[in-house]
Amino acid sequence: MKQAIEGSIERIIFQNESNGYCVLAFSTKEGTITAAGQLPLASKGRRYQLEGEWKNHPRYGMQFAFGSFSELAPDSADSIAAFLSSGVIKGIGPALAETIVRVFGMDTLKVISEEPERLLQVPGIGKTKQQAIVEGYMAHKGYADTVLELGPFGLSPHMCLKLYQRFGTEAAELVRSNPYILIEELDGVGFAKADKIAAGLGIPKEHPTRIRYGILAALNRMMEDGSTFISESEFTEELAPVLEVSRETISDAIFELVMDGELIKEDLQGSRIVMLRRIYEAERRVASKLYALAQAPLTHISGNAENMISQSERISGMSLSEKQKGAVIMAITSGVSVITGGPGTGKTTIINTILSILANAGVQTALAAPTGRAAKRMSQACGRDASTIHRLLEAMYSPDEQRMYFGKDRDNQLDYDCIIVDEMSMVDIQLMDALLAAVRVGTRLILVGDADQLPSVGPGNVLRDIIDSETVNVAKLTEIFRQAEESAIVVNAHAINRGEYPSYGTRSSDFFFLEREDQAETADLICELCSTRLPEYFQDLDPLEDIQVLAPTKKDMLGTLALNKRLQEVLNPESPMKPQISFMDRIFRLGDKLIQTKNDYMLGWRNIKDFSTGDGVFNGDIGIVSGVDREAGRLHVLFDGDRLVEYDYSNMEELELAYALTVHKSQGCEFPVVVIPMLKYLRVLTTRNLLYTALTRAKTAVVIVGSKRIMNAMVDNNSGAVRNSGLALRLRALWDFDQELMGELR
């Protein structure tokens, strides 16, 4: 039950200055209690009213967890002196604070704020110190006033602190005049929250600023779902009732945004479409650069291609099929080529043959993939270094501009003759734009991936669009090779991809289906599988490292949030030997498996093997908690077995438990054993390519727990791959224009 308590800070047990999270010994009339919550600029002696509720922490007992606060005026001369000497006002120590209070008594704070010149009466205070005291006090007061003014809008103290740091004492007035700026300034504030604040302030629904931000928010949400454009008529039809305005109002606002350069309208795919200008320009640049690379002359490779392939086969001991040989020849003779196929079709064999031929010819080649795990897999498969695309492009973050940029770009391009990119299905249009900007014309670009997997989390459908454009050379691999043909995972994955139901034969050693219809029973069985049954069946299996639960969604009893809590209990239970930290609704314990949930370009790491250092931990990176410092509020997380990263309360929100992952988060990864819950989910989540992607993450075994009826429904539902993206059309238009021009010249 929510309640309010009043008191003063007796002692600060823990404080994180970057986000204001504190654990306090808080003195009340009833005695000293432990309070925890966000209280930026907290210091000993200051009085507050805290609003929250009592919670029983599993390790630290009863705590008052507060979500909001208001500062109270000091109620005695001693509390005023404690406040002044708390560190809030630089230059005032205990002795000077007592002297000031001795002179002015209970009027001290009024004197500082309203009659600051009287401070010069205090021995030891000159003009410079007087000015510093007043500025320090007013800065503190400005922040406190900002919290008081913005708190009723539902903004947390941490959000208020960020706004105050950005705008100073004008923060509250700026929010009142245009609450929609919160969307741009604060993570976690979307259009709905800003619009609620705007409604409370009396901003009318037809206000141009509201309509403008509503349109941009809707288009950004469309991009989060993967599309790069939408039909204007469809867009206005859908958005008008959401914003509760007429379609004409939406159309007029779109016109203004087009005139301001924020949006683009054009005729595409037989209709008038609308899209964000930055995405439009990215699609145009990607199409243009791909076409230029495809047409450019290449560094000559001397020798007969068939002979070079034969030599590579002798060295590797691998024999290539005729289709694989054709893919190799295509790749080494084309400016842009695509190699696509499912598991077991020999993509890695082709890449290694290409690398062997190019190395013998003195061609400098770079290997890259979208994620750290995918790059590590590529490196292991090819026996040479591979990097993430971000690292290849020397990604950096500018705190001043609050944006990421790349050291390698069109003005400082990559010094390679060939670039091979794996797991291309994960690459969105913006990352592809950045990559191609850094590629010199004349470089061979070889794109490798499985176009039938889930498309990228970001906007666009790059790999599929390039293939569908029919403007670059593509090798589509369909033959499953003998060794892979023995795997029921591979055979069933290909069957599912063709729209056929998988085989549930019991003699399979790597594909298992355990039928359950009840969610609770399914969750119980998954915990049992991960903790005992699978490690006993596969005796060399590490339950933490080698088993991965993949779920279609985060929510529900069989979503990752609920499963992670259950799996943490059975795989890494609480123990006096395992220190842990409680953060928000999460507990992070020594030995836990965690995932980074957003790109953090500023977060530093240290390689424990070669002692190198660097910056940047990325969305999807998976690590293990290797150290916990409860007193300092810090976690040490080891990613990929070598990169050690330190977290504190300022960035722990970027971490989640990773015993269970969504299928989307697992892209680019490979796990020895995958366990998949399969009961009723939303239709948008129960798609063929999601099931196919989940199966193809497994190397040794797949265990599906759930309903065959739901499994078959997923195979039947092939709607998940539909996205609006214009890259294929733009590539095709360039090709057709060039062919028409060449025809006229002939």
XYZ file of C-alpha atoms in Angstrom:
746
model
C 0.000 0.000 0.000
C 1.298 3.440 -0.958
C 2.124 5.795 1.910
C 4.156 8.913 2.657
C 6.818 9.281 5.340
C 8.770 12.338 6.491
C 12.276 12.493 7.853
C 15.884 13.370 7.147
C 18.869 11.584 5.658
C 20.937 10.199 8.505
C 23.429 8.366 6.303
C 23.857 7.523 2.609
C 24.511 3.788 2.266
C 24.798 3.905 -1.517
C 24.514 6.683 -4.072
C 24.810 6.724 -7.846
C 25.330 10.296 -8.966
C 24.558 9.645 -12.641
C 20.979 8.454 -12.145
C 20.255 9.499 -8.549
C 19.569 6.001 -7.210
C 20.211 5.883 -3.443
C 19.971 3.554 -0.498
C 19.517 5.647 2.641
C 19.444 5.378 6.399
C 16.401 7.644 6.827
C 15.552 9.113 10.218
C 11.827 9.436 11.033
C 9.871 10.100 14.230
C 9.403 6.349 14.615
C 13.114 5.607 14.205
C 15.658 4.986 11.463
C 14.561 2.989 8.423
C 16.188 1.888 5.173
C 14.818 3.687 2.105
C 15.713 3.042 -1.542
C 14.841 4.947 -4.700
C 15.905 7.709 -7.043
C 16.840 10.843 -5.090
C 19.317 12.881 -7.150
C 21.605 15.268 -5.230
C 20.763 13.566 -1.944
C 23.015 14.505 0.973
C 23.192 13.996 4.710
C 20.874 16.164 6.802
C 18.338 17.048 4.114
C 14.636 16.525 4.885
C 12.155 14.876 2.551
C 8.711 13.482 2.245
C 9.027 10.126 0.478
C 6.087 8.364 -1.187
C 6.218 4.623 -1.774
C 5.598 1.273 -0.150
C 7.318 -1.251 2.073
C 8.986 -4.193 0.369
C 10.748 -7.200 1.816
C 14.110 -7.475 0.052
C 15.215 -11.156 -0.151
C 18.617 -10.340 1.355
C 18.378 -6.957 3.094
C 14.976 -7.242 4.737
C 12.300 -4.545 4.888
C 12.965 -1.398 2.841
C 10.814 1.596 2.004
C 10.891 1.699 -1.803
C 9.911 5.222 -2.853
C 8.944 6.388 -6.319
C 8.512 10.109 -5.666
C 9.661 12.687 -3.163
C 9.420 16.324 -2.181
C 12.053 18.210 -0.231
C 11.089 19.778 3.072
C 12.632 22.862 4.619
C 15.081 22.142 7.452
C 13.195 22.321 10.779
C 16.063 23.331 13.068
C 19.286 25.320 13.078
C 21.224 22.068 13.313
C 19.480 20.635 10.228
C 20.195 23.854 8.278
C 23.880 23.581 9.203
C 23.904 19.887 8.214
C 22.291 20.757 4.885
C 24.782 23.560 4.107
C 27.789 21.361 4.925
C 26.451 18.281 3.103
C 28.379 19.018 -0.115
C 25.444 20.484 -2.011
C 27.095 23.917 -1.871
C 30.781 23.731 -2.667
C 33.053 25.698 -0.359
C 30.949 25.343 2.786
C 32.329 22.924 5.340
C 30.968 22.147 8.819
C 32.770 25.052 10.512
C 31.607 27.720 8.042
C 28.077 26.274 8.015
C 27.861 26.602 11.807
C 29.157 30.179 11.607
C 26.557 31.162 8.979
C 23.725 29.606 11.004
C 24.999 31.284 14.178
C 24.628 34.652 12.420
C 21.266 34.146 10.690
C 19.601 31.270 12.540
C 16.393 29.935 10.987
C 16.481 32.748 8.381
C 19.682 31.388 6.829
C 18.158 29.923 3.637
C 15.952 32.978 3.135
C 19.034 35.195 3.390
C 20.951 33.152 0.797
C 18.089 33.205 -1.726
C 16.599 36.686 -1.137
C 19.262 38.833 0.566
C 22.570 37.297 -0.555
C 24.559 40.486 0.083
C 24.084 39.923 3.851
C 26.398 36.886 3.636
C 29.285 39.368 3.536
C 28.548 40.021 7.253
C 29.798 36.512 8.082
C 33.504 36.328 9.066
C 35.515 34.504 6.399
C 33.092 35.182 3.528
C 34.345 37.555 0.839
C 32.783 38.520 -2.447
C 34.068 35.437 -4.354
C 32.894 32.919 -1.726
C 29.585 34.727 -1.350
C 28.955 34.435 -5.073
C 29.901 30.732 -5.076
C 27.545 30.029 -2.149
C 24.625 31.778 -3.835
C 25.237 30.058 -7.191
C 25.523 26.632 -5.542
C 22.362 27.118 -3.522
C 20.362 28.445 -6.476
C 21.508 25.532 -8.678
C 20.301 23.101 -6.027
C 17.068 25.024 -5.622
C 16.605 25.119 -9.403
C 16.815 21.342 -9.614
C 14.525 20.877 -6.601
C 11.981 23.266 -8.156
C 12.247 21.377 -11.474
C 11.395 18.105 -9.726
C 8.471 19.705 -7.923
C 7.128 21.194 -11.155
C 7.654 18.168 -13.401
C 6.933 15.427 -10.874
C 3.134 15.752 -11.220
C 3.549 14.963 -14.952
C 4.677 11.449 -14.033
C 8.360 12.075 -14.747
C 10.805 10.267 -12.489
C 13.492 12.191 -10.562
C 16.065 10.714 -12.942
C 14.159 12.112 -15.937
C 13.888 15.499 -14.188
C 17.633 15.471 -13.529
C 18.386 14.813 -17.218
C 16.091 17.652 -18.267
C 17.599 19.984 -15.672
C 21.130 19.111 -16.797
C 20.091 19.799 -20.399
C 17.958 22.938 -19.996
C 18.656 24.267 -16.493
C 15.930 26.219 -14.737
C 14.041 26.573 -18.038
C 13.311 22.825 -18.187
C 9.854 22.971 -16.613
C 8.741 25.917 -18.745
C 9.953 24.205 -21.932
C 7.995 21.062 -21.065
C 4.883 23.094 -20.307
C 5.145 24.949 -23.618
C 5.888 21.794 -25.652
C 5.650 18.486 -23.766
C 6.433 16.627 -27.003
C 10.117 17.547 -26.650
C 10.213 14.792 -24.029
C 10.032 12.255 -26.873
C 13.344 13.554 -28.239
C 15.069 14.186 -24.913
C 14.189 11.182 -22.751
C 14.414 7.439 -23.303
C 11.214 5.775 -22.207
C 8.903 8.669 -23.074
C 6.877 7.997 -26.192
C 4.113 9.915 -27.889
C 1.369 8.476 -25.658
C 2.976 9.739 -22.439
C 3.850 13.135 -23.908
C 0.327 13.415 -25.318
C -1.192 12.670 -21.919
C 0.872 15.478 -20.398
C -0.162 17.780 -23.247
C -3.843 16.985 -22.648
C -3.409 17.797 -18.966
C -1.936 21.150 -19.945
C -4.920 21.891 -22.157
C -3.144 21.633 -25.510
C -5.906 21.025 -28.102
C -5.955 17.886 -30.204
C -5.704 19.913 -33.418
C -2.578 21.782 -32.316
C -0.021 21.631 -35.181
C 2.794 20.570 -32.842
C 0.742 17.631 -31.574
C -0.138 16.468 -35.091
C 3.486 16.856 -36.215
C 4.868 14.726 -33.389
C 2.028 12.216 -33.785
C 2.922 11.672 -37.437
C 6.641 11.312 -36.715
C 5.961 8.939 -33.817
C 3.729 6.760 -36.006
C 6.348 6.596 -38.776
C 9.080 5.742 -36.276
C 6.879 2.998 -34.838
C 6.350 1.694 -38.394
C 10.142 1.572 -38.785
C 10.434 -0.389 -35.533
C 8.129 -2.952 -37.147
C 10.518 -3.108 -40.115
C 8.814 -1.124 -42.872
C 10.457 1.865 -44.506
C 7.347 3.398 -46.087
C 3.569 3.338 -45.999
C 0.825 4.319 -48.415
C -0.227 7.889 -47.644
C -3.927 7.074 -47.921
C -3.550 4.075 -45.601
C -1.486 6.140 -43.186
C -3.979 9.013 -42.917
C -6.873 6.542 -42.675
C -5.247 4.727 -39.726
C -3.775 7.725 -37.903
C -6.763 10.096 -38.024
C -8.894 8.167 -35.493
C -5.848 7.564 -33.267
C -5.128 11.305 -33.040
C -8.866 12.085 -33.112
C -8.564 14.574 -35.962
C -9.690 14.591 -39.592
C -7.766 12.955 -42.435
C -7.435 16.400 -44.008
C -5.639 17.625 -40.885
C -3.184 14.732 -41.141
C -2.645 15.371 -44.865
C -1.991 19.073 -44.265
C 0.544 18.257 -41.549
C 2.299 15.729 -43.814
C 2.574 18.448 -46.474
C 4.200 20.788 -43.922
C 6.649 18.068 -42.854
C 7.542 17.467 -46.493
C 8.158 21.180 -46.983
C 10.331 21.215 -43.844
C 12.415 18.344 -45.230
C 11.438 15.785 -42.572
C 9.340 13.561 -44.844
C 9.303 12.417 -48.453
C 6.260 11.700 -50.609
C 6.707 9.834 -53.869
C 4.981 7.418 -56.197
C 6.238 3.917 -55.510
C 4.770 0.500 -56.122
C 1.746 2.047 -57.821
C 0.711 4.335 -54.962
C 1.677 7.591 -53.272
C 3.808 6.685 -50.267
C 5.204 8.620 -47.308
C 8.468 7.937 -45.465
C 11.052 9.608 -43.263
C 13.591 11.513 -45.338
C 16.592 9.901 -43.639
C 15.302 6.431 -44.555
C 14.470 7.521 -48.087
C 17.989 8.856 -48.537
C 19.476 5.679 -47.039
C 17.547 3.506 -49.524
C 18.588 5.718 -52.435
C 22.260 5.690 -51.411
C 22.303 1.922 -50.844
C 20.729 1.254 -54.246
C 23.090 3.644 -56.006
C 26.234 2.278 -54.314
C 25.292 -1.362 -54.858
C 24.709 -0.638 -58.511
C 28.040 1.203 -58.791
C 29.894 -1.679 -57.095
C 28.181 -4.244 -59.318
C 29.228 -2.406 -62.507
C 32.781 -1.407 -61.509
C 35.914 -3.120 -62.923
C 37.670 -5.369 -60.384
C 41.222 -6.183 -59.427
C 42.216 -8.927 -61.859
C 42.813 -12.404 -60.473
C 45.148 -14.293 -62.767
C 44.694 -17.984 -63.406
C 41.951 -20.393 -64.340
C 39.079 -20.354 -61.825
C 38.492 -24.126 -62.061
C 42.180 -24.787 -61.384
C 42.174 -22.428 -58.407
C 39.138 -24.218 -56.954
C 40.821 -27.615 -57.494
C 43.938 -26.391 -55.703
C 41.846 -25.141 -52.773
C 40.032 -28.494 -52.612
C 43.342 -30.366 -52.418
C 44.572 -28.145 -49.576
C 41.340 -28.265 -47.558
C 40.404 -31.843 -48.331
C 36.870 -30.660 -49.178
C 35.121 -31.422 -52.472
C 32.710 -28.821 -53.831
C 29.558 -29.570 -55.771
C 29.068 -27.997 -59.182
C 26.670 -25.453 -57.687
C 29.191 -24.538 -54.995
C 31.917 -24.124 -57.605
C 29.598 -21.858 -59.550
C 29.025 -19.765 -56.416
C 32.797 -19.403 -55.885
C 33.418 -18.320 -59.501
C 30.507 -15.884 -59.319
C 31.841 -14.316 -56.105
C 35.425 -13.790 -57.268
C 34.362 -12.358 -60.631
C 31.490 -10.081 -59.472
C 31.488 -6.652 -57.905
C 28.494 -7.606 -55.738
C 27.303 -11.156 -55.133
C 24.912 -12.895 -52.762
C 25.300 -16.411 -51.394
C 22.110 -17.530 -49.671
C 20.863 -20.847 -48.357
C 19.651 -22.665 -45.283
C 21.600 -24.789 -42.798
C 23.729 -27.597 -44.213
C 23.935 -26.146 -47.738
C 27.661 -25.433 -47.621
C 27.892 -21.642 -47.255
C 30.946 -21.889 -44.992
C 32.727 -24.222 -47.433
C 32.182 -21.691 -50.218
C 33.463 -18.792 -48.090
C 36.608 -20.706 -47.132
C 37.297 -21.581 -50.776
C 36.845 -17.936 -51.788
C 39.214 -16.841 -49.011
C 41.840 -19.356 -50.110
C 41.731 -18.188 -53.744
C 41.759 -14.473 -52.843
C 44.641 -14.928 -50.380
C 46.743 -16.684 -53.022
C 45.996 -13.807 -55.397
C 47.091 -11.202 -52.827
C 43.583 -9.766 -52.421
C 43.097 -8.074 -49.029
C 39.819 -9.343 -47.557
C 37.823 -8.300 -44.493
C 35.273 -10.541 -42.749
C 32.381 -8.975 -40.859
C 29.020 -9.800 -39.291
C 26.321 -7.725 -37.562
C 26.883 -8.994 -33.987
C 29.804 -10.028 -31.833
C 28.608 -13.608 -31.576
C 28.069 -13.890 -35.327
C 31.539 -12.455 -35.934
C 33.052 -14.935 -33.486
C 31.289 -17.848 -35.224
C 32.519 -16.602 -38.588
C 36.059 -16.309 -37.255
C 35.985 -19.870 -35.875
C 34.516 -21.288 -39.094
C 36.996 -19.496 -41.358
C 40.093 -19.657 -39.175
C 40.802 -15.929 -39.437
C 39.761 -12.687 -37.774
C 36.242 -11.395 -38.285
C 34.799 -8.274 -36.720
C 31.420 -6.724 -36.172
C 30.363 -4.267 -38.856
C 30.439 -1.528 -36.220
C 34.037 -2.326 -35.314
C 35.028 -2.581 -38.978
C 33.625 0.910 -39.507
C 35.269 2.215 -36.298
C 32.017 3.193 -34.606
C 32.326 6.054 -32.120
C 29.934 8.072 -30.013
C 29.877 11.839 -29.656
C 28.546 12.833 -26.202
C 28.211 16.455 -27.304
C 26.100 15.628 -30.362
C 24.501 12.617 -28.621
C 24.873 10.456 -31.696
C 26.981 7.643 -33.105
C 29.246 8.167 -36.059
C 31.788 6.062 -37.961
C 35.498 6.675 -38.430
C 35.251 4.890 -41.770
C 32.897 6.657 -44.168
C 32.783 8.062 -47.711
C 35.655 10.430 -46.863
C 37.830 7.760 -45.212
C 37.027 4.448 -46.881
C 38.069 0.919 -45.994
C 41.365 -0.252 -47.455
C 40.253 -3.705 -48.641
C 39.847 -5.311 -52.055
C 37.080 -7.626 -50.846
C 34.586 -7.541 -47.984
C 32.559 -10.603 -46.980
C 29.555 -9.984 -44.715
C 27.852 -12.932 -43.011
C 24.362 -13.092 -41.415
C 23.122 -10.475 -43.865
C 19.471 -11.091 -42.920
C 20.191 -9.105 -39.720
C 21.478 -5.985 -41.512
C 18.974 -3.123 -41.706
C 18.942 -0.309 -44.259
C 20.727 2.214 -42.021
C 23.639 -0.096 -41.183
C 23.905 -1.104 -44.846
C 24.049 2.576 -45.783
C 26.908 3.160 -43.335
C 28.795 0.083 -44.565
C 28.502 0.920 -48.255
C 29.575 4.518 -47.676
C 32.935 3.141 -46.487
C 33.403 0.665 -49.377
C 35.524 1.809 -52.325
C 34.143 1.333 -55.821
C 36.112 -1.596 -57.264
C 35.901 -3.616 -54.041
C 34.314 -7.073 -54.218
C 31.316 -7.215 -51.867
C 30.143 -10.730 -50.991
C 26.919 -10.932 -48.970
C 26.169 -14.212 -47.202
C 23.037 -15.164 -45.322
C 19.767 -17.003 -45.108
C 17.024 -14.865 -46.629
C 14.327 -17.069 -45.081
C 15.266 -16.209 -41.508
C 13.622 -13.379 -39.607
C 14.505 -10.039 -41.189
C 16.463 -7.363 -39.352
C 15.116 -5.796 -36.170
C 15.686 -2.374 -37.756
C 13.913 -1.002 -40.839
C 14.205 -2.587 -44.264
C 14.554 -6.060 -45.715
C 17.996 -5.611 -47.237
C 19.062 -9.155 -48.101
C 15.654 -10.172 -49.445
C 15.349 -6.929 -51.455
C 18.767 -7.349 -53.071
C 17.866 -10.891 -54.118
C 14.392 -9.930 -55.344
C 15.731 -7.008 -57.396
C 17.471 -9.480 -59.761
C 20.186 -6.894 -60.397
C 23.157 -8.656 -58.777
C 24.500 -12.184 -59.060
C 22.901 -14.571 -56.566
C 23.760 -18.170 -55.693
C 20.763 -19.872 -54.074
C 21.901 -23.023 -52.294
C 19.264 -25.689 -51.781
C 21.193 -28.973 -51.716
C 21.702 -30.426 -48.224
C 25.037 -32.206 -48.004
C 25.443 -35.727 -46.703
C 26.715 -34.902 -43.225
C 23.995 -32.285 -42.669
C 21.354 -34.615 -44.137
C 21.834 -36.869 -41.136
C 20.577 -34.079 -38.856
C 16.831 -33.957 -38.228
C 17.279 -30.293 -37.268
C 18.502 -29.476 -40.766
C 15.969 -31.699 -42.540
C 13.047 -30.328 -40.504
C 14.198 -26.732 -40.879
C 14.156 -27.087 -44.661
C 10.788 -28.831 -44.546
C 9.307 -26.023 -42.454
C 10.760 -23.468 -44.849
C 8.943 -25.211 -47.718
C 5.686 -25.075 -45.741
C 5.777 -28.748 -44.746
C 5.185 -30.066 -41.233
C 8.289 -31.425 -39.480
C 8.859 -35.096 -38.828
C 8.428 -36.114 -35.187
C 10.184 -39.472 -35.453
C 11.329 -40.697 -32.042
C 14.618 -42.135 -33.352
C 16.041 -38.700 -34.013
C 19.039 -37.914 -31.847
C 18.804 -34.153 -32.281
C 15.133 -33.189 -32.737
C 12.661 -33.819 -29.895
C 9.029 -32.850 -29.387
C 7.475 -33.111 -25.910
C 3.740 -32.535 -26.122
C 2.096 -30.335 -23.477
C -1.066 -28.216 -23.568
C -0.861 -26.415 -20.196
C 1.352 -23.336 -19.741
C 2.329 -24.087 -16.139
C 3.253 -27.692 -16.998
C 5.250 -26.480 -19.981
C 7.189 -23.980 -17.849
C 7.887 -26.670 -15.231
C 9.146 -29.087 -17.880
C 11.415 -26.453 -19.464
C 13.028 -25.815 -16.064
C 13.486 -29.559 -15.547
C 14.990 -29.987 -19.019
C 17.497 -27.191 -18.541
C 18.554 -28.127 -15.021
C 18.671 -31.938 -15.073
C 17.315 -33.929 -18.011
C 19.349 -32.393 -20.837
C 22.657 -32.250 -18.894
C 22.159 -35.914 -17.982
C 21.336 -36.907 -21.567
C 24.190 -34.910 -23.123
C 26.828 -35.582 -20.501
C 29.330 -32.905 -21.553
C 26.673 -30.184 -21.567
C 27.083 -27.025 -19.465
C 23.522 -25.977 -18.502
C 24.503 -22.313 -18.389
C 26.635 -22.009 -21.504
C 25.238 -24.700 -23.797
C 21.448 -24.643 -23.334
C 19.375 -21.721 -24.597
C 15.630 -21.283 -24.236
C 14.136 -19.333 -27.168
C 10.610 -17.943 -26.844
C 8.513 -16.009 -29.359
C 7.757 -13.165 -26.916
C 8.825 -11.438 -23.707
C 5.403 -11.488 -22.059
C 3.083 -14.236 -20.801
C 3.891 -17.240 -18.607
C 6.033 -18.693 -21.398
C 7.649 -15.390 -22.336
C 11.266 -14.588 -21.571
C 10.539 -12.378 -18.534
C 8.718 -15.102 -16.602
C 10.949 -17.948 -17.810
C 14.131 -16.076 -16.877
C 13.007 -15.747 -13.264
C 12.138 -19.447 -13.117
C 15.359 -20.531 -14.795
C 17.477 -18.304 -12.561
C 15.977 -20.099 -9.550
C 16.906 -23.563 -10.827
C 20.170 -22.870 -12.691
C 21.709 -20.248 -10.395
C 19.816 -20.264 -7.097
C 20.452 -17.794 -4.294
C 23.345 -18.776 -2.053
C 25.512 -17.124 0.631
C 28.454 -17.843 -1.697
C 26.850 -15.878 -4.575
C 26.613 -12.130 -3.973
C 23.809 -10.376 -5.819
C 22.497 -6.910 -6.562
C 18.848 -5.918 -6.700
C 18.016 -3.346 -9.376
C 14.458 -2.230 -10.111
C 12.541 -5.495 -10.650
C 15.662 -7.523 -11.400
C 18.165 -9.505 -9.347
C 21.623 -9.978 -10.827
C 23.619 -12.755 -9.165
C 27.177 -14.013 -9.504
C 27.130 -16.568 -12.333
C 23.972 -15.251 -14.026
C 23.717 -15.233 -17.820
C 22.877 -11.705 -19.042
C 22.190 -9.930 -22.320
C 22.919 -6.323 -23.269
C 19.659 -4.807 -24.543
C 20.845 -1.611 -26.258
C 23.895 -0.281 -28.068
C 26.140 1.543 -25.582
C 29.025 3.090 -27.489
C 30.534 4.706 -24.383
C 30.768 1.587 -22.225
C 34.392 0.501 -21.891
C 35.740 -3.047 -21.862
C 39.023 -4.807 -21.121
C 40.132 -8.016 -22.804
C 41.277 -10.397 -20.049
C 43.355 -12.449 -22.506
C 45.426 -9.878 -24.368
C 44.757 -6.875 -22.021
C 43.542 -4.700 -24.894
C 40.822 -2.137 -24.185
C 38.023 -0.563 -26.162
C 34.590 1.036 -26.052
C 31.207 -0.284 -27.059
C 28.894 -3.064 -25.898
C 26.064 -3.839 -28.276
C 22.464 -4.953 -28.271
C 22.418 -8.770 -28.200
C 25.843 -9.316 -26.597
C 25.595 -12.184 -24.065
C 27.792 -12.483 -20.987
C 28.181 -14.014 -17.534
C 28.289 -12.107 -14.221
C 31.859 -12.688 -13.065
C 31.919 -10.307 -10.106
C 29.520 -8.487 -7.775
C 30.452 -5.583 -5.494
C 27.367 -4.927 -3.385
C 28.865 -2.077 -1.401
C 29.880 -0.135 -4.511
C 26.806 -1.225 -6.476
C 28.808 -2.689 -9.346
C 28.665 -5.753 -11.592
C 31.447 -7.251 -13.689
C 30.158 -9.030 -16.789
C 32.348 -11.161 -19.045
C 31.211 -11.138 -22.685
C 32.284 -13.841 -25.151
C 34.728 -15.220 -22.584
C 37.212 -12.361 -22.899
C 35.696 -8.810 -22.741
C 35.218 -7.664 -19.145
C 32.751 -4.807 -18.626
C 31.897 -2.977 -15.401
C 28.321 -1.823 -14.758
C 26.835 0.307 -12.004
C 23.336 1.543 -11.260
C 23.584 4.124 -14.047
C 23.584 1.473 -16.789
C 22.250 -1.737 -15.207
C 18.932 -0.998 -16.917
C 20.680 -2.073 -20.141
C 20.992 -5.642 -18.798
C 18.466 -8.468 -18.638
C 18.677 -12.126 -17.691
C 19.442 -14.303 -20.720
C 18.551 -17.869 -19.719
C 15.611 -17.329 -22.071
C 15.829 -15.063 -25.128
C 13.324 -14.000 -27.738
C 13.964 -15.556 -31.126
C 14.681 -12.082 -32.512
C 17.442 -11.573 -29.929
C 19.015 -14.911 -30.868
C 19.683 -13.988 -34.504
C 23.314 -14.432 -35.456
C 23.887 -16.796 -32.539
C 24.369 -20.554 -32.434
C 23.817 -22.702 -29.353
C 24.521 -26.391 -28.798
C 20.987 -27.071 -27.504
C 17.862 -24.960 -28.015
C 14.624 -25.394 -26.048
C 11.512 -23.799 -27.573
C 8.180 -23.351 -25.745
C 5.340 -23.646 -28.221
C 1.827 -22.875 -27.028
C -0.715 -20.228 -28.018
C 0.791 -16.825 -28.827
C -0.420 -13.866 -30.863
C -0.729 -14.735 -34.552
C 1.862 -12.090 -35.459
C 4.388 -14.067 -33.384
C 3.495 -17.556 -34.570
C 5.043 -17.368 -38.025
C 6.950 -19.803 -40.203
C 10.124 -17.753 -40.406
C 10.207 -17.278 -36.625
C 10.007 -21.056 -36.126
C 12.584 -21.628 -38.867
C 14.943 -19.082 -37.300
C 14.593 -20.673 -33.850
C 15.389 -24.161 -35.182
C 18.426 -22.995 -37.119
C 20.015 -21.544 -33.954
C 20.663 -25.098 -32.687
C 23.836 -27.026 -33.409
C 23.426 -30.293 -31.467
C 19.764 -30.620 -30.495
C 16.354 -28.925 -30.514
C 13.694 -29.677 -27.906
C 10.223 -28.270 -28.554
C 7.760 -28.305 -25.654
C 4.127 -27.611 -26.408
C 1.398 -28.305 -28.927
C 1.815 -29.902 -32.366
C -1.309 -28.024 -33.377
C 0.425 -24.699 -32.639
C 3.597 -25.939 -34.356
C 1.651 -26.754 -37.507
C -0.163 -23.410 -37.339
C 3.208 -21.664 -37.332
C 4.272 -23.618 -40.411
C 1.044 -22.579 -42.146
C 1.428 -18.905 -41.207
C 3.832 -17.413 -43.738
C 2.718 -13.811 -43.178
C 5.615 -12.740 -40.985
C 7.990 -11.811 -43.793
C 5.829 -9.012 -45.278
C 7.436 -5.577 -45.015
C 7.147 -2.386 -47.017
C 10.638 -1.578 -48.262
C 11.757 0.157 -51.404
C 15.304 -1.063 -51.960
C 14.392 -3.750 -54.517
C 12.317 -1.274 -56.530
C 15.071 1.346 -56.485
C 17.719 -1.169 -57.567
C 15.468 -2.421 -60.331
C 14.775 1.124 -61.524
C 18.510 1.830 -61.809
C 19.048 -1.413 -63.726
C 16.142 -0.775 -66.106
C 17.256 2.806 -66.752
C 20.795 1.639 -67.521
C 19.553 -1.092 -69.861
C 17.300 1.371 -71.645
C 20.166 3.850 -72.001
C 22.517 1.161 -73.347
C 19.831 0.134 -75.833
C 19.535 3.695 -77.106
C 23.326 3.980 -77.470
C 23.426 0.762 -79.474
